[in-house]
GROMACS .gro file of C-alpha atoms in nm:
model
  478
    1MET     CA    1 -19.535   7.200 -19.654
    2GLY     CA    2 -19.633   6.951 -19.385
    3ARG     CA    3 -19.935   6.980 -19.161
    4LEU     CA    4 -19.935   6.925 -18.783
    5THR     CA    5 -20.253   6.837 -18.600
    6GLY     CA    6 -20.270   6.779 -18.229
    7ARG     CA    7 -20.490   6.683 -17.937
    8ILE     CA    8 -20.428   6.767 -17.571
    9ILE     CA    9 -20.586   6.539 -17.315
   10ASP     CA   10 -20.596   6.502 -16.939
   11LYS     CA   11 -20.420   6.174 -16.867
   12ALA     CA   12 -20.651   6.090 -16.575
   13THR     CA   13 -20.979   6.144 -16.761
   14GLY     CA   14 -20.885   6.104 -17.126
   15GLU     CA   15 -21.085   6.419 -17.199
   16PRO     CA   16 -20.957   6.709 -17.412
   17VAL     CA   17 -20.833   7.006 -17.209
   18GLU     CA   18 -20.739   7.363 -17.290
   19ALA     CA   19 -20.369   7.449 -17.274
   20ARG     CA   20 -20.088   7.676 -17.384
   21VAL     CA   21 -19.902   7.526 -17.679
   22GLN     CA   22 -19.561   7.600 -17.827
   23VAL     CA   23 -19.460   7.466 -18.167
   24ILE     CA   24 -19.101   7.522 -18.276
   25GLY     CA   25 -19.049   7.433 -18.642
   26PRO     CA   26 -18.737   7.298 -18.816
   27ASN     CA   27 -18.615   7.654 -18.874
   28GLY     CA   28 -18.625   7.726 -18.500
   29ASN     CA   29 -18.915   7.968 -18.530
   30PHE     CA   30 -19.235   7.970 -18.322
   31SER     CA   31 -19.534   7.864 -18.532
   32HIS     CA   32 -19.904   7.892 -18.453
   33PRO     CA   33 -20.244   7.869 -18.622
   34GLY     CA   34 -20.336   8.195 -18.790
   35ASP     CA   35 -20.646   8.249 -18.578
   36ALA     CA   36 -20.490   8.146 -18.243
   37LEU     CA   37 -20.476   8.371 -17.940
   38LEU     CA   38 -20.118   8.425 -17.829
   39LYS     CA   39 -19.985   8.427 -17.474
   40VAL     CA   40 -19.924   8.780 -17.344
   41GLY     CA   41 -19.620   8.876 -17.141
   42THR     CA   42 -19.256   8.785 -17.108
   43GLY     CA   43 -19.091   8.450 -17.157
   44THR     CA   44 -19.153   8.165 -17.397
   45PRO     CA   45 -19.411   8.223 -17.674
   46PHE     CA   46 -19.721   8.000 -17.666
   47PHE     CA   47 -20.058   8.001 -17.834
   48TYR     CA   48 -20.387   7.911 -17.667
   49SER     CA   49 -20.561   7.588 -17.763
   50ASP     CA   50 -20.910   7.464 -17.676
   51GLY     CA   51 -20.775   7.108 -17.677
   52ALA     CA   52 -20.695   7.072 -18.045
   53PHE     CA   53 -20.473   7.254 -18.293
   54ASP     CA   54 -20.388   7.244 -18.663
   55LEU     CA   55 -20.109   7.435 -18.838
   56ASP     CA   56 -19.855   7.425 -19.119
   57VAL     CA   57 -19.494   7.336 -19.034
   58GLY     CA   58 -19.182   7.288 -19.241
   59ARG     CA   59 -19.010   6.961 -19.317
   60GLY     CA   60 -18.792   6.827 -19.037
   61LYS     CA   61 -18.799   6.795 -18.662
   62VAL     CA   62 -19.075   6.985 -18.480
   63LYS     CA   63 -19.082   7.041 -18.105
   64ILE     CA   64 -19.423   7.066 -17.933
   65VAL     CA   65 -19.476   7.170 -17.571
   66ALA     CA   66 -19.812   7.195 -17.391
   67GLU     CA   67 -19.869   7.358 -17.050
   68ARG     CA   68 -20.181   7.395 -16.841
   69GLY     CA   69 -20.189   7.609 -16.528
   70THR     CA   70 -19.934   7.521 -16.262
   71GLU     CA   71 -20.064   7.185 -16.139
   72TYR     CA   72 -19.983   6.986 -16.453
   73VAL     CA   73 -19.647   6.856 -16.571
   74PRO     CA   74 -19.573   7.014 -16.911
   75ALA     CA   75 -19.588   6.766 -17.199
   76GLU     CA   76 -19.320   6.768 -17.469
   77LEU     CA   77 -19.287   6.584 -17.799
   78ILE     CA   78 -19.045   6.594 -18.090
   79VAL     CA   79 -19.179   6.464 -18.422
   80ASP     CA   80 -19.060   6.447 -18.783
   81SER     CA   81 -19.273   6.655 -19.015
   82PRO     CA   82 -19.293   6.540 -19.379
   83LEU     CA   83 -19.255   6.764 -19.682
   84GLN     CA   84 -19.613   6.684 -19.776
   85GLY     CA   85 -19.900   6.536 -19.579
   86ALA     CA   86 -19.988   6.554 -19.214
   87VAL     CA   87 -19.860   6.426 -18.882
   88ALA     CA   88 -20.093   6.384 -18.586
   89VAL     CA   89 -19.982   6.404 -18.223
   90GLU     CA   90 -20.144   6.357 -17.886
   91LEU     CA   91 -20.008   6.522 -17.573
   92GLU     CA   92 -20.106   6.388 -17.231
   93LEU     CA   93 -20.107   6.627 -16.938
   94GLU     CA   94 -20.080   6.478 -16.590
   95ARG     CA   95 -20.129   6.651 -16.257
   96TRP     CA   96 -19.834   6.647 -16.019
   97ASN     CA   97 -20.051   6.732 -15.716
   98ALA     CA   98 -20.410   6.703 -15.599
   99LEU     CA   99 -20.471   7.033 -15.421
  100GLY     CA  100 -20.832   7.054 -15.533
  101GLU     CA  101 -20.908   6.718 -15.374
  102GLN     CA  102 -20.769   6.860 -15.049
  103GLY     CA  103 -20.998   7.165 -15.068
  104TRP     CA  104 -20.739   7.416 -15.193
  105HIS     CA  105 -20.857   7.610 -15.500
  106PRO     CA  106 -20.666   7.868 -15.710
  107GLY     CA  107 -20.785   8.211 -15.817
  108ASN     CA  108 -20.651   8.520 -15.992
  109THR     CA  109 -20.787   8.841 -15.835
  110HIS     CA  110 -20.644   9.098 -16.077
  111ILE     CA  111 -20.674   9.085 -16.458
  112HIS     CA  112 -20.741   9.346 -16.729
  113TYR     CA  113 -20.739   9.340 -17.107
  114ASP     CA  114 -20.607   9.659 -17.263
  115GLU     CA  115 -20.726   9.871 -17.556
  116LYS     CA  116 -20.528   9.661 -17.805
  117GLU     CA  117 -20.715   9.338 -17.729
  118GLN     CA  118 -20.948   9.260 -18.020
  119ARG     CA  119 -21.099   8.934 -17.891
  120PRO     CA  120 -21.173   8.974 -17.520
  121ASP     CA  121 -21.458   8.720 -17.522
  122ASP     CA  122 -21.241   8.450 -17.676
  123ARG     CA  123 -20.961   8.523 -17.432
  124LEU     CA  124 -21.190   8.525 -17.129
  125SER     CA  125 -21.339   8.194 -17.241
  126LEU     CA  126 -20.991   8.039 -17.246
  127ASP     CA  127 -20.796   8.215 -16.970
  128PRO     CA  128 -20.960   8.042 -16.669
  129ARG     CA  129 -20.933   7.701 -16.834
  130VAL     CA  130 -20.584   7.729 -16.981
  131GLU     CA  131 -20.460   7.858 -16.644
  132ASP     CA  132 -20.676   7.603 -16.455
  133LEU     CA  133 -20.819   7.870 -16.222
  134ARG     CA  134 -21.131   7.803 -16.015
  135MET     CA  135 -21.191   8.178 -15.966
  136THR     CA  136 -21.102   8.438 -16.228
  137ALA     CA  137 -21.162   8.809 -16.180
  138ILE     CA  138 -21.152   9.038 -16.481
  139SER     CA  139 -21.201   9.405 -16.390
  140ILE     CA  140 -21.301   9.740 -16.528
  141LEU     CA  141 -21.080  10.045 -16.489
  142LYS     CA  142 -21.046  10.404 -16.603
  143ARG     CA  143 -20.727  10.555 -16.742
  144TRP     CA  144 -20.775  10.868 -16.950
  145GLU     CA  145 -20.976  10.783 -17.264
  146LEU     CA  146 -20.819  10.442 -17.323
  147GLU     CA  147 -21.080  10.185 -17.422
  148TYR     CA  148 -20.978   9.889 -17.211
  149ALA     CA  149 -21.133   9.579 -17.368
  150SER     CA  150 -21.233   9.444 -17.027
  151ASN     CA  151 -21.453   9.751 -16.967
  152LYS     CA  152 -21.726   9.590 -17.178
  153TYR     CA  153 -21.819   9.356 -16.892
  154ALA     CA  154 -22.069   9.451 -16.623
  155PRO     CA  155 -21.974   9.402 -16.258
  156GLY     CA  156 -22.076   9.071 -16.107
  157PHE     CA  157 -22.096   8.706 -16.210
  158LEU     CA  158 -22.024   8.641 -16.580
  159ASN     CA  159 -22.242   8.341 -16.657
  160GLU     CA  160 -22.138   8.314 -17.022
  161PHE     CA  161 -21.776   8.239 -16.925
  162SER     CA  162 -21.844   8.030 -16.614
  163SER     CA  163 -21.919   7.664 -16.554
  164THR     CA  164 -21.934   7.417 -16.268
  165HIS     CA  165 -21.555   7.425 -16.228
  166TYR     CA  166 -21.480   7.783 -16.333
  167TYR     CA  167 -21.624   8.090 -16.165
  168VAL     CA  168 -21.566   8.409 -16.366
  169GLN     CA  169 -21.660   8.753 -16.242
  170CYS     CA  170 -21.604   9.116 -16.328
  171GLY     CA  171 -21.477   9.343 -16.053
  172GLU     CA  172 -21.318   9.686 -16.056
  173GLU     CA  173 -20.977   9.841 -16.007
  174ASN     CA  174 -21.043  10.171 -15.835
  175ARG     CA  175 -20.740  10.399 -15.835
  176HIS     CA  176 -20.549  10.726 -15.818
  177ASN     CA  177 -20.207  10.832 -15.944
  178ALA     CA  178 -20.013  11.137 -15.829
  179LEU     CA  179 -19.840  11.210 -16.159
  180ALA     CA  180 -19.919  11.164 -16.527
  181SER     CA  181 -19.670  10.878 -16.530
  182HIS     CA  182 -19.730  10.552 -16.342
  183SER     CA  183 -19.631  10.719 -16.014
  184ILE     CA  184 -19.892  10.594 -15.767
  185GLY     CA  185 -20.067  10.855 -15.552
  186TYR     CA  186 -20.337  10.730 -15.315
  187GLY     CA  187 -20.291  10.383 -15.465
  188HIS     CA  188 -20.489  10.112 -15.644
  189ILE     CA  189 -20.752   9.880 -15.495
  190MET     CA  190 -20.923   9.576 -15.642
  191LEU     CA  191 -21.296   9.542 -15.572
  192LEU     CA  192 -21.448   9.194 -15.602
  193ASN     CA  193 -21.796   9.050 -15.552
  194ILE     CA  194 -21.960   9.383 -15.641
  195ARG     CA  195 -22.296   9.425 -15.813
  196ASN     CA  196 -22.256   9.785 -15.927
  197VAL     CA  197 -21.978  10.014 -16.044
  198VAL     CA  198 -21.816  10.204 -15.756
  199HIS     CA  199 -21.782  10.567 -15.869
  200PRO     CA  200 -21.551  10.731 -15.947
  201VAL     CA  201 -21.353  10.444 -16.095
  202SER     CA  202 -21.051  10.675 -16.108
  203ARG     CA  203 -20.983  11.024 -15.989
  204GLY     CA  204 -20.726  11.296 -16.059
  205LEU     CA  205 -20.482  11.268 -16.347
  206LEU     CA  206 -20.610  10.927 -16.447
  207VAL     CA  207 -20.925  11.107 -16.563
  208ASP     CA  208 -20.786  11.440 -16.688
  209ALA     CA  209 -20.551  11.721 -16.586
  210PHE     CA  210 -20.823  11.905 -16.394
  211ASP     CA  211 -21.006  11.623 -16.216
  212PRO     CA  212 -20.970  11.657 -15.837
  213ASP     CA  213 -20.767  11.420 -15.619
  214TYR     CA  214 -21.098  11.335 -15.456
  215PRO     CA  215 -21.265  11.132 -15.318
  216PRO     CA  216 -21.010  10.918 -15.130
  217LEU     CA  217 -21.000  10.546 -15.196
  218SER     CA  218 -21.135  10.474 -14.848
  219TYR     CA  219 -21.476  10.597 -14.967
  220ALA     CA  220 -21.465  10.338 -15.247
  221CYS     CA  221 -21.381  10.073 -14.985
  222ASP     CA  222 -21.690  10.171 -14.788
  223ASP     CA  223 -21.912  10.167 -15.097
  224THR     CA  224 -21.779   9.820 -15.183
  225HIS     CA  225 -21.848   9.682 -14.838
  226ARG     CA  226 -22.202   9.822 -14.849
  227GLN     CA  227 -22.254   9.604 -15.158
  228GLY     CA  228 -22.119   9.299 -14.980
  229GLY     CA  229 -21.796   9.313 -15.180
  230ILE     CA  230 -21.436   9.281 -15.069
  231VAL     CA  231 -21.139   9.518 -15.104
  232ILE     CA  232 -20.788   9.402 -15.192
  233TRP     CA  233 -20.502   9.651 -15.190
  234CYS     CA  234 -20.297   9.610 -15.510
  235HIS     CA  235 -19.932   9.632 -15.605
  236ASN     CA  236 -19.758   9.540 -15.282
  237GLY     CA  237 -19.898   9.828 -15.077
  238GLN     CA  238 -19.788  10.110 -15.302
  239GLY     CA  239 -19.980  10.432 -15.252
  240MET     CA  240 -20.016  10.707 -14.993
  241GLU     CA  241 -20.348  10.580 -14.864
  242ALA     CA  242 -20.253  10.216 -14.806
  243PRO     CA  243 -20.150  10.263 -14.439
  244VAL     CA  244 -20.457  10.480 -14.377
  245ALA     CA  245 -20.698  10.225 -14.523
  246ALA     CA  246 -20.529   9.943 -14.330
  247ALA     CA  247 -20.542  10.134 -14.001
  248LEU     CA  248 -20.910  10.215 -14.044
  249GLY     CA  249 -21.007   9.856 -14.124
  250LYS     CA  250 -21.096   9.914 -14.489
  251LEU     CA  251 -20.903   9.620 -14.637
  252ASP     CA  252 -20.991   9.251 -14.667
  253ALA     CA  253 -20.671   9.124 -14.831
  254PHE     CA  254 -20.339   9.239 -14.975
  255ASN     CA  255 -20.209   9.162 -15.324
  256LEU     CA  256 -19.839   9.089 -15.348
  257PHE     CA  257 -19.643   9.068 -15.673
  258ASP     CA  258 -19.917   9.164 -15.914
  259PRO     CA  259 -19.804   9.131 -16.189
  260GLN     CA  260 -19.468   8.978 -16.100
  261TRP     CA  261 -19.238   8.880 -15.815
  262MET     CA  262 -19.032   9.158 -15.661
  263ASN     CA  263 -18.835   9.080 -15.347
  264PRO     CA  264 -18.829   9.435 -15.198
  265GLU     CA  265 -19.208   9.449 -15.199
  266TYR     CA  266 -19.244   9.232 -14.889
  267ASP     CA  267 -19.153   9.548 -14.701
  268ILE     CA  268 -19.489   9.725 -14.665
  269TYR     CA  269 -19.687   9.404 -14.615
  270TYR     CA  270 -19.462   9.288 -14.333
  271ARG     CA  271 -19.483   9.626 -14.163
  272MET     CA  272 -19.863   9.617 -14.178
  273LEU     CA  273 -19.862   9.273 -14.017
  274ASN     CA  274 -19.615   9.398 -13.755
  275ALA     CA  275 -19.854   9.683 -13.678
  276GLY     CA  276 -20.108   9.420 -13.578
  277PHE     CA  277 -20.336   9.418 -13.883
  278LYS     CA  278 -20.476   9.088 -14.007
  279LEU     CA  279 -20.424   9.093 -14.382
  280PRO     CA  280 -20.451   8.775 -14.590
  281ALA     CA  281 -20.205   8.740 -14.877
  282SER     CA  282 -20.351   8.743 -15.228
  283THR     CA  283 -20.216   8.796 -15.579
  284GLY     CA  284 -20.298   8.833 -15.947
  285SER     CA  285 -20.136   8.896 -16.282
  286ASP     CA  286 -20.262   9.252 -16.355
  287TRP     CA  287 -20.241   9.324 -16.730
  288PHE     CA  288 -20.375   9.006 -16.894
  289VAL     CA  289 -20.264   8.670 -16.760
  290SER     CA  290 -19.903   8.781 -16.788
  291SER     CA  291 -19.769   8.555 -16.512
  292ALA     CA  292 -19.864   8.230 -16.342
  293ASN     CA  293 -19.951   8.410 -16.015
  294ARG     CA  294 -20.243   8.267 -15.820
  295VAL     CA  295 -20.387   8.265 -15.471
  296TYR     CA  296 -20.504   7.933 -15.323
  297ALA     CA  297 -20.785   7.946 -15.069
  298ASP     CA  298 -20.872   7.652 -14.846
  299THR     CA  299 -21.246   7.576 -14.845
  300GLY     CA  300 -21.200   7.222 -14.714
  301ARG     CA  301 -21.422   7.080 -14.987
  302ALA     CA  302 -21.517   7.105 -15.355
  303PHE     CA  303 -21.510   7.455 -15.501
  304GLU     CA  304 -21.795   7.692 -15.428
  305TYR     CA  305 -21.737   8.062 -15.485
  306ALA     CA  306 -21.895   8.176 -15.158
  307ASP     CA  307 -21.673   7.935 -14.964
  308TRP     CA  308 -21.365   8.045 -15.159
  309LEU     CA  309 -21.434   8.411 -15.088
  310ALA     CA  310 -21.490   8.342 -14.719
  311ALA     CA  311 -21.163   8.146 -14.699
  312LEU     CA  312 -20.977   8.433 -14.867
  313LYS     CA  313 -21.112   8.683 -14.614
  314GLN     CA  314 -21.024   8.448 -14.326
  315GLY     CA  315 -20.664   8.428 -14.446
  316LYS     CA  316 -20.670   8.057 -14.530
  317THR     CA  317 -20.444   8.119 -14.827
  318PHE     CA  318 -20.106   8.085 -14.986
  319ILE     CA  319 -19.986   8.265 -15.299
  320THR     CA  320 -19.762   8.113 -15.564
  321ASN     CA  321 -19.664   8.089 -15.927
  322GLY     CA  322 -19.615   7.715 -15.901
  323PRO     CA  323 -19.522   7.543 -15.573
  324ALA     CA  324 -19.783   7.419 -15.328
  325LEU     CA  325 -19.687   7.545 -14.982
  326ARG     CA  326 -19.852   7.453 -14.650
  327LEU     CA  327 -19.781   7.588 -14.302
  328THR     CA  328 -19.885   7.468 -13.958
  329VAL     CA  329 -19.803   7.631 -13.625
  330ALA     CA  330 -19.907   7.429 -13.319
  331ASP     CA  331 -20.142   7.238 -13.553
  332GLN     CA  332 -20.304   7.562 -13.671
  333GLU     CA  333 -20.301   7.680 -14.033
  334PRO     CA  334 -20.286   8.031 -14.188
  335GLY     CA  335 -20.559   8.266 -14.073
  336ALA     CA  336 -20.579   8.109 -13.727
  337GLU     CA  337 -20.472   8.252 -13.392
  338VAL     CA  338 -20.243   8.064 -13.154
  339TYR     CA  339 -20.243   8.161 -12.786
  340THR     CA  340 -19.932   8.092 -12.582
  341ALA     CA  341 -19.708   8.246 -12.316
  342ALA     CA  342 -19.428   8.483 -12.415
  343GLY     CA  343 -19.099   8.295 -12.444
  344SER     CA  344 -19.260   7.960 -12.508
  345ALA     CA  345 -19.177   7.742 -12.808
  346LEU     CA  346 -19.425   7.668 -13.085
  347PRO     CA  347 -19.379   7.378 -13.328
  348ALA     CA  348 -19.391   7.503 -13.687
  349SER     CA  349 -19.377   7.309 -14.012
  350ALA     CA  350 -19.364   7.423 -14.373
  351THR     CA  351 -19.418   7.153 -14.635
  352TRP     CA  352 -19.412   7.183 -15.012
  353GLN     CA  353 -19.452   7.010 -15.343
  354SER     CA  354 -19.325   7.166 -15.666
  355HIS     CA  355 -19.276   7.080 -16.029
  356TYR     CA  356 -18.980   7.319 -16.035
  357PRO     CA  357 -18.692   7.270 -15.788
  358ILE     CA  358 -18.699   7.475 -15.467
  359HIS     CA  359 -18.362   7.607 -15.350
  360ARG     CA  360 -18.452   7.774 -15.020
  361ALA     CA  361 -18.734   7.750 -14.766
  362GLU     CA  362 -18.785   7.994 -14.479
  363ILE     CA  363 -19.015   8.036 -14.181
  364ILE     CA  364 -19.044   8.394 -14.058
  365PHE     CA  365 -19.165   8.555 -13.735
  366ASN     CA  366 -19.256   8.925 -13.753
  367GLY     CA  367 -19.064   8.952 -14.079
  368ALA     CA  368 -18.739   8.798 -13.954
  369VAL     CA  369 -18.615   8.457 -14.069
  370VAL     CA  370 -18.626   8.219 -13.771
  371ALA     CA  371 -18.578   7.889 -13.955
  372ALA     CA  372 -18.431   7.822 -14.298
  373GLU     CA  373 -18.284   7.550 -14.515
  374SER     CA  374 -18.108   7.573 -14.850
  375TYR     CA  375 -18.117   7.300 -15.116
  376PRO     CA  376 -17.829   7.355 -15.362
  377SER     CA  377 -17.945   7.067 -15.581
  378GLY     CA  378 -18.312   7.163 -15.556
  379SER     CA  379 -18.602   7.005 -15.369
  380LYS     CA  380 -18.938   6.916 -15.525
  381ASN     CA  381 -19.086   6.770 -15.207
  382GLY     CA  382 -18.974   6.882 -14.866
  383ALA     CA  383 -19.042   6.995 -14.514
  384LEU     CA  384 -18.888   7.253 -14.285
  385THR     CA  385 -18.973   7.204 -13.918
  386ALA     CA  386 -18.863   7.397 -13.612
  387ASP     CA  387 -18.961   7.482 -13.256
  388LEU     CA  388 -18.991   7.859 -13.262
  389SER     CA  389 -18.935   8.063 -12.947
  390VAL     CA  390 -19.192   8.345 -12.957
  391PRO     CA  391 -19.099   8.638 -12.729
  392SER     CA  392 -19.409   8.842 -12.803
  393ASP     CA  393 -19.724   8.882 -13.007
  394GLY     CA  394 -19.672   8.849 -13.380
  395TRP     CA  395 -19.721   8.641 -13.688
  396ILE     CA  396 -19.558   8.343 -13.852
  397ALA     CA  397 -19.547   8.266 -14.225
  398ALA     CA  398 -19.349   8.051 -14.468
  399ARG     CA  399 -19.197   8.131 -14.806
  400LEU     CA  400 -19.008   7.953 -15.084
  401PHE     CA  401 -18.743   8.064 -15.332
  402SER     CA  402 -18.601   7.902 -15.644
  403ASN     CA  403 -18.330   7.965 -15.897
  404ALA     CA  404 -18.560   7.819 -16.163
  405ARG     CA  405 -18.784   8.025 -16.387
  406ASP     CA  406 -19.112   7.932 -16.551
  407SER     CA  407 -19.220   7.988 -16.912
  408PHE     CA  408 -19.317   8.347 -16.823
  409SER     CA  409 -18.947   8.390 -16.733
  410GLN     CA  410 -19.046   8.457 -16.371
  411PRO     CA  411 -18.856   8.316 -16.071
  412ILE     CA  412 -19.047   8.046 -15.886
  413TRP     CA  413 -19.182   8.149 -15.544
  414ALA     CA  414 -19.455   8.088 -15.286
  415HIS     CA  415 -19.566   8.256 -14.962
  416THR     CA  416 -19.832   8.169 -14.705
  417SER     CA  417 -20.066   8.400 -14.521
  418PRO     CA  418 -19.979   8.434 -14.152
  419VAL     CA  419 -20.069   8.237 -13.845
  420TYR     CA  420 -20.119   8.498 -13.571
  421VAL     CA  421 -19.953   8.453 -13.231
  422LYS     CA  422 -20.106   8.601 -12.914
  423THR     CA  423 -19.892   8.612 -12.599
  424GLY     CA  424 -20.012   8.928 -12.423
  425THR     CA  425 -19.670   9.090 -12.475
  426THR     CA  426 -19.648   9.365 -12.738
  427ALA     CA  427 -19.385   9.305 -13.005
  428PRO     CA  428 -19.109   9.567 -13.041
  429GLU     CA  429 -19.163   9.551 -13.417
  430ARG     CA  430 -19.502   9.713 -13.365
  431ALA     CA  431 -19.357  10.047 -13.260
  432GLU     CA  432 -19.106  10.041 -13.547
  433ALA     CA  433 -19.384   9.979 -13.798
  434ALA     CA  434 -19.606  10.243 -13.639
  435ARG     CA  435 -19.327  10.500 -13.654
  436TRP     CA  436 -19.257  10.419 -14.019
  437PHE     CA  437 -19.623  10.459 -14.117
  438ASP     CA  438 -19.659  10.774 -13.906
  439ASP     CA  439 -19.373  10.931 -14.102
  440HIS     CA  440 -19.519  10.804 -14.428
  441ILE     CA  441 -19.859  10.962 -14.357
  442GLU     CA  442 -19.695  11.288 -14.249
  443LYS     CA  443 -19.540  11.318 -14.595
  444SER     CA  444 -19.875  11.234 -14.751
  445LEU     CA  445 -20.042  11.513 -14.553
  446GLU     CA  446 -19.789  11.755 -14.695
  447TRP     CA  447 -19.870  11.638 -15.048
  448VAL     CA  448 -20.245  11.673 -14.993
  449THR     CA  449 -20.195  12.021 -14.846
  450LYS     CA  450 -19.954  12.160 -15.106
  451LYS     CA  451 -19.989  11.960 -15.426
  452GLY     CA  452 -20.328  11.790 -15.433
  453LYS     CA  453 -20.596  11.935 -15.662
  454PHE     CA  454 -20.944  11.987 -15.517
  455TYR     CA  455 -21.256  12.169 -15.623
  456THR     CA  456 -21.323  12.301 -15.274
  457ASP     CA  457 -21.148  12.351 -14.943
  458SER     CA  458 -21.396  12.110 -14.786
  459GLN     CA  459 -21.276  11.831 -15.019
  460ARG     CA  460 -20.917  11.890 -14.916
  461LYS     CA  461 -21.017  11.900 -14.548
  462GLU     CA  462 -21.201  11.566 -14.581
  463VAL     CA  463 -20.889  11.398 -14.717
  464LEU     CA  464 -20.666  11.559 -14.455
  465ASP     CA  465 -20.903  11.454 -14.176
  466LEU     CA  466 -20.914  11.097 -14.309
  467PHE     CA  467 -20.535  11.069 -14.323
  468LYS     CA  468 -20.507  11.214 -13.973
  469GLN     CA  469 -20.753  10.952 -13.845
  470GLY     CA  470 -20.529  10.680 -13.985
  471GLN     CA  471 -20.220  10.851 -13.847
  472ALA     CA  472 -20.378  10.863 -13.502
  473VAL     CA  473 -20.400  10.482 -13.500
  474TYR     CA  474 -20.024  10.457 -13.547
  475LYS     CA  475 -19.950  10.732 -13.296
  476ALA     CA  476 -20.151  10.539 -13.039
  477MET     CA  477 -19.918  10.242 -13.095
  478LEU     CA  478 -19.625  10.461 -12.994
   0.00000   0.00000   0.00000
């Protein structure tokens, strides 16, 4: 049997780089070194490489593909493998953009390793580098007695996995489910930049059948902020407490599409923005690095974690699984406020670069498409510009769609955080959003009253009072 050895290098530097590698042998089967870590998730199988690999392959044509993050063009080679002896290959990876040089740096805010992972240290050493992430957040969590592999890490900075270019930390997913299934109750929140565990990590059925549905997640938000940490609502706003926490100012950002893209899940996020809350867009991959999802934050210079975190909180972000998407409104970028008179026109421009073809670009105001362009043949570099008439207060964002899918078998997408528009005229969408959340909280109050489990009446009353405080914010909007 033949032997295949390979090196993966960055074309610009000539240095070895970590990457995902696929080797398809003459029989059409995926081959990998026996001790290699394998990619987790859907799509094309790959193994992880630290920059070199060595494996047995059969005689005949062998296809080799290497990928690194989303900013490099995948490298592909086809070689003839001999019956005996070895063949050596070198794969060059070249960047198709230079976002880091422009001050935009990618991070993944939501990763766990489950109880089946046997080599969490090896994986955490490779994940940030293979995915080319400047900021990587692994997190602890509690779900029954499952021994999540990522629970071995203490909250805070993980020096042993970090370097000048890669900041790795351990955060926490604090959560509650309403049913023994995955039905989300209060919801799930991601806590970053914490020094200590925020207790309880889970409550209710995620602990055991008799644990109370107490305390609410808002208390965990407060404990996190007292540590100087940040709170990101997970899973597209799912959970009874999401509108309460947003109304009471408990949230710093909002994760969309963790772990994968789902079109209907814009719904809650857009309503929260329509209600007048400033919520930066963020994302992650949830269980393992099971998608290419990442949030870019604009620090304006070389990566420093404190700057990156500040940019995330300020809303200087876009989220993507590939394309680079930029938005300006009257020369202002996401996170900024633009002041103008109601009925005036604001110049807006969405520009993008992408390795995969983009088939539709949209600019939205208060959740409605106000400018759009389709590209039947696909566009890898483009711009959508328009003068937008703004009748009221609101927000403007841009988003991209594609018919293409990446090696995780996920559709290609991107979405910016909003630019906020201030005119002095209240948007009609605000009342609609407020009414929707008011109804949502009313149903939650019924659940807390009739179905929630508590040790004492005072615990139940605390949760009811908290939800009513949030509801009062929406009622005031009406």
